[in-house]
mmCIF file of C-alpha atoms in Angstrom:
data_model
loop_
_atom_site.group_PDB
_atom_site.id
_atom_site.type_symbol
_atom_site.label_atom_id
_atom_site.label_comp_id
_atom_site.label_asym_id
_atom_site.label_seq_id
_atom_site.Cartn_x
_atom_site.Cartn_y
_atom_site.Cartn_z
ATOM 1 C CA UNK A 1010 -25.541 -47.880 43.319
ATOM 2 C CA UNK A 1011 -21.970 -47.565 44.328
ATOM 3 C CA UNK A 1012 -20.912 -50.059 41.721
ATOM 4 C CA UNK A 1013 -22.884 -48.163 38.935
ATOM 5 C CA UNK A 1014 -21.176 -44.858 40.009
ATOM 6 C CA UNK A 1015 -17.792 -46.582 40.026
ATOM 7 C CA UNK A 1016 -18.408 -47.959 36.596
ATOM 8 C CA UNK A 1017 -19.583 -44.517 35.330
ATOM 9 C CA UNK A 1018 -16.435 -42.924 36.875
ATOM 10 C CA UNK A 1019 -14.186 -45.551 35.341
ATOM 11 C CA UNK A 1020 -15.814 -44.996 31.857
ATOM 12 C CA UNK A 1021 -15.412 -41.294 32.307
ATOM 13 C CA UNK A 1022 -11.743 -41.597 33.293
ATOM 14 C CA UNK A 1023 -11.092 -43.913 30.194
ATOM 15 C CA UNK A 1024 -12.815 -41.384 27.872
ATOM 16 C CA UNK A 1025 -10.694 -38.540 29.417
ATOM 17 C CA UNK A 1026 -7.513 -40.567 28.915
ATOM 18 C CA UNK A 1027 -8.521 -41.519 25.354
ATOM 19 C CA UNK A 1028 -9.370 -37.890 24.576
ATOM 20 C CA UNK A 1029 -6.015 -36.726 26.023
ATOM 21 C CA UNK A 1030 -4.165 -39.379 24.063
ATOM 22 C CA UNK A 1031 -5.779 -38.348 20.833
ATOM 23 C CA UNK A 1032 -5.137 -34.591 21.496
ATOM 24 C CA UNK A 1033 -1.516 -35.366 22.315
ATOM 25 C CA UNK A 1034 -1.108 -37.394 19.120
ATOM 26 C CA UNK A 1035 -2.771 -34.609 17.118
ATOM 27 C CA UNK A 1036 -0.535 -31.973 18.707
ATOM 28 C CA UNK A 1037 2.554 -34.099 18.004
ATOM 29 C CA UNK A 1038 1.503 -34.460 14.393
ATOM 30 C CA UNK A 1039 0.797 -30.698 14.070
ATOM 31 C CA UNK A 1040 4.135 -29.997 15.618
ATOM 32 C CA UNK A 1041 5.921 -32.228 13.095
ATOM 33 C CA UNK A 1042 3.966 -30.642 10.220
ATOM 34 C CA UNK A 1043 4.994 -27.185 11.535
ATOM 35 C CA UNK A 1044 8.646 -28.163 11.734
ATOM 36 C CA UNK A 1045 8.514 -29.539 8.134
ATOM 37 C CA UNK A 1046 6.798 -26.379 6.942
ATOM 38 C CA UNK A 1047 9.355 -24.155 8.594
ATOM 39 C CA UNK A 1048 12.195 -26.198 7.067
ATOM 40 C CA UNK A 1049 10.665 -25.833 3.496
ATOM 41 C CA UNK A 1050 10.034 -22.132 4.189
ATOM 42 C CA UNK A 1051 13.656 -21.557 5.299
ATOM 43 C CA UNK A 1052 14.932 -23.191 2.238
ATOM 44 C CA UNK A 1053 12.620 -21.079 0.070
ATOM 45 C CA UNK A 1054 13.805 -17.865 1.877
ATOM 46 C CA UNK A 1055 17.432 -18.812 1.323
ATOM 47 C CA UNK A 1056 16.744 -19.374 -2.356
ATOM 48 C CA UNK A 1057 14.839 -15.995 -2.529
ATOM 49 C CA UNK A 1058 17.796 -14.183 -0.988
ATOM 50 C CA UNK A 1059 20.223 -15.652 -3.508
ATOM 51 C CA UNK A 1060 17.861 -14.580 -6.356
ATOM 52 C CA UNK A 1061 17.464 -11.030 -4.866
ATOM 53 C CA UNK A 1062 21.268 -10.593 -4.546
ATOM 54 C CA UNK A 1063 21.639 -11.630 -8.269
ATOM 55 C CA UNK A 1064 19.003 -9.112 -9.200
ATOM 56 C CA UNK A 1065 20.759 -6.468 -7.100
ATOM 57 C CA UNK A 1066 23.997 -7.251 -8.850
ATOM 58 C CA UNK A 1067 22.303 -6.846 -12.226
ATOM 59 C CA UNK A 1068 21.038 -3.432 -11.167
ATOM 60 C CA UNK A 1069 24.534 -2.438 -10.105
ATOM 61 C CA UNK A 1070 25.852 -3.158 -13.524
ATOM 62 C CA UNK A 1071 22.849 -1.220 -15.089
ATOM 63 C CA UNK A 1072 23.517 1.779 -12.771
ATOM 64 C CA UNK A 1073 27.230 1.929 -13.632
ATOM 65 C CA UNK A 1074 26.274 1.856 -17.384
ATOM 66 C CA UNK A 1075 23.824 4.700 -16.776
ATOM 67 C CA UNK A 1076 26.478 6.650 -14.862
ATOM 68 C CA UNK A 1077 28.791 6.248 -17.835
ATOM 69 C CA UNK A 1078 26.305 7.839 -20.205
ATOM 70 C CA UNK A 1079 24.419 4.787 -21.550
ATOM 71 C CA UNK A 1080 21.016 6.359 -22.296
ATOM 72 C CA UNK A 1081 19.275 2.934 -22.793
ATOM 73 C CA UNK A 1082 20.370 1.816 -19.326
ATOM 74 C CA UNK A 1083 19.132 5.132 -17.883
ATOM 75 C CA UNK A 1084 15.814 4.665 -19.595
ATOM 76 C CA UNK A 1085 15.572 1.017 -18.373
ATOM 77 C CA UNK A 1086 16.204 2.129 -14.751
ATOM 78 C CA UNK A 1087 13.539 4.835 -14.996
ATOM 79 C CA UNK A 1088 11.112 2.366 -16.471
ATOM 80 C CA UNK A 1089 11.882 -0.235 -13.832
ATOM 81 C CA UNK A 1090 11.316 2.266 -11.048
ATOM 82 C CA UNK A 1091 8.191 4.059 -12.558
ATOM 83 C CA UNK A 1092 5.964 2.714 -9.721
ATOM 84 C CA UNK A 1093 8.189 4.321 -7.128
ATOM 85 C CA UNK A 1094 8.182 7.716 -8.997
ATOM 86 C CA UNK A 1095 4.362 7.577 -9.460
ATOM 87 C CA UNK A 1096 3.858 6.675 -5.875
ATOM 88 C CA UNK A 1097 5.769 9.742 -4.661
ATOM 89 C CA UNK A 1098 4.277 12.013 -7.412
ATOM 90 C CA UNK A 1099 0.737 11.029 -6.245
ATOM 91 C CA UNK A 1100 1.448 12.766 -2.924
ATOM 92 C CA UNK A 1101 1.526 16.154 -4.704
ATOM 93 C CA UNK A 1102 -1.541 15.897 -6.858
ATOM 94 C CA UNK A 1103 -4.334 18.517 -6.375
ATOM 95 C CA UNK A 1104 -1.914 21.495 -6.279
ATOM 96 C CA UNK A 1105 -2.838 22.882 -9.686
ATOM 97 C CA UNK A 1106 -0.341 20.917 -11.739
ATOM 98 C CA UNK A 1107 -0.862 17.997 -14.132
ATOM 99 C CA UNK A 1108 0.039 14.645 -12.751
ATOM 100 C CA UNK A 1109 2.286 13.907 -15.860
ATOM 101 C CA UNK A 1110 4.240 17.154 -15.072
ATOM 102 C CA UNK A 1111 4.856 16.122 -11.482
ATOM 103 C CA UNK A 1112 5.809 12.726 -12.665
ATOM 104 C CA UNK A 1113 8.295 14.196 -15.140
ATOM 105 C CA UNK A 1114 9.904 16.281 -12.419
ATOM 106 C CA UNK A 1115 10.061 13.150 -10.232
ATOM 107 C CA UNK A 1116 11.841 11.414 -13.095
ATOM 108 C CA UNK A 1117 14.398 14.206 -13.100
ATOM 109 C CA UNK A 1118 15.054 13.663 -9.489
ATOM 110 C CA UNK A 1119 15.388 9.927 -9.957
ATOM 111 C CA UNK A 1120 18.014 10.560 -12.746
ATOM 112 C CA UNK A 1121 19.925 12.857 -10.424
ATOM 113 C CA UNK A 1122 19.917 10.139 -7.816
ATOM 114 C CA UNK A 1123 21.251 7.544 -10.441
ATOM 115 C CA UNK A 1124 24.142 9.940 -11.298
ATOM 116 C CA UNK A 1125 25.094 10.332 -7.659
ATOM 117 C CA UNK A 1126 24.423 6.806 -6.515
ATOM 118 C CA UNK A 1127 27.404 4.792 -5.006
ATOM 119 C CA UNK A 1128 26.908 1.082 -4.616
ATOM 120 C CA UNK A 1129 29.355 1.127 -1.707
ATOM 121 C CA UNK A 1130 26.678 2.744 0.507
ATOM 122 C CA UNK A 1131 25.076 -0.786 0.750
ATOM 123 C CA UNK A 1132 21.595 0.767 0.184
ATOM 124 C CA UNK A 1133 19.167 0.013 -2.589
ATOM 125 C CA UNK A 1134 18.751 2.590 -5.364
ATOM 126 C CA UNK A 1135 15.078 3.051 -4.585
ATOM 127 C CA UNK A 1136 15.718 3.947 -1.050
ATOM 128 C CA UNK A 1137 18.559 6.307 -2.050
ATOM 129 C CA UNK A 1138 16.369 7.896 -4.754
ATOM 130 C CA UNK A 1139 13.308 8.843 -2.700
ATOM 131 C CA UNK A 1140 14.816 12.036 -1.168
ATOM 132 C CA UNK A 1141 16.000 13.152 -4.543
ATOM 133 C CA UNK A 1142 12.511 12.705 -6.019
ATOM 134 C CA UNK A 1143 10.796 14.311 -3.230
ATOM 135 C CA UNK A 1144 13.261 17.263 -3.211
ATOM 136 C CA UNK A 1145 12.961 17.850 -6.955
ATOM 137 C CA UNK A 1146 9.170 17.885 -6.845
ATOM 138 C CA UNK A 1147 9.117 20.173 -3.763
ATOM 139 C CA UNK A 1148 11.626 22.528 -5.351
ATOM 140 C CA UNK A 1149 9.514 22.686 -8.528
ATOM 141 C CA UNK A 1150 6.338 23.491 -6.412
ATOM 142 C CA UNK A 1151 8.190 26.020 -4.350
ATOM 143 C CA UNK A 1152 9.905 27.896 -7.247
ATOM 144 C CA UNK A 1153 7.155 27.808 -9.867
ATOM 145 C CA UNK A 1154 5.028 30.514 -8.357
ATOM 146 C CA UNK A 1155 4.640 34.212 -9.184
ATOM 147 C CA UNK A 1156 6.720 35.132 -6.146
ATOM 148 C CA UNK A 1157 10.208 33.764 -6.026
ATOM 149 C CA UNK A 1158 11.552 33.104 -2.522
ATOM 150 C CA UNK A 1159 15.226 32.785 -2.117
ATOM 151 C CA UNK A 1160 16.589 29.750 -0.212
ATOM 152 C CA UNK A 1161 18.493 31.846 2.274
ATOM 153 C CA UNK A 1162 15.234 32.830 3.996
#
């Protein structure tokens, strides 16, 4: 009996060691795969940052053209940022105005932001434009009623 139990215990210990070895090997290979994936991902992020900085530089040139009176550049910037303007304009739907009217007012705010934008602020145009778009729409909604309220109140 004792020999059978000892053999069983030895077999069980061998199975445990074998399983642990396989798990360690699997963990090691998973770890190596993760390291390889992270290296590839890091290189992809570096390339993406370089591409984004090139895009940002192109926008700066376009903004400067628009600030100097180039209507095509202004139209391109408005077209490129329509999604932003629509997203902000959607917040004000259901207040008795057509969505196109609110969008158009938002475009006016965006154009104001382009005229006042300075690339030295180190902020993206879209981030800089949001308060101008919101402000223009809110001003329109506030001032377009039968009762005119002065700003000093």
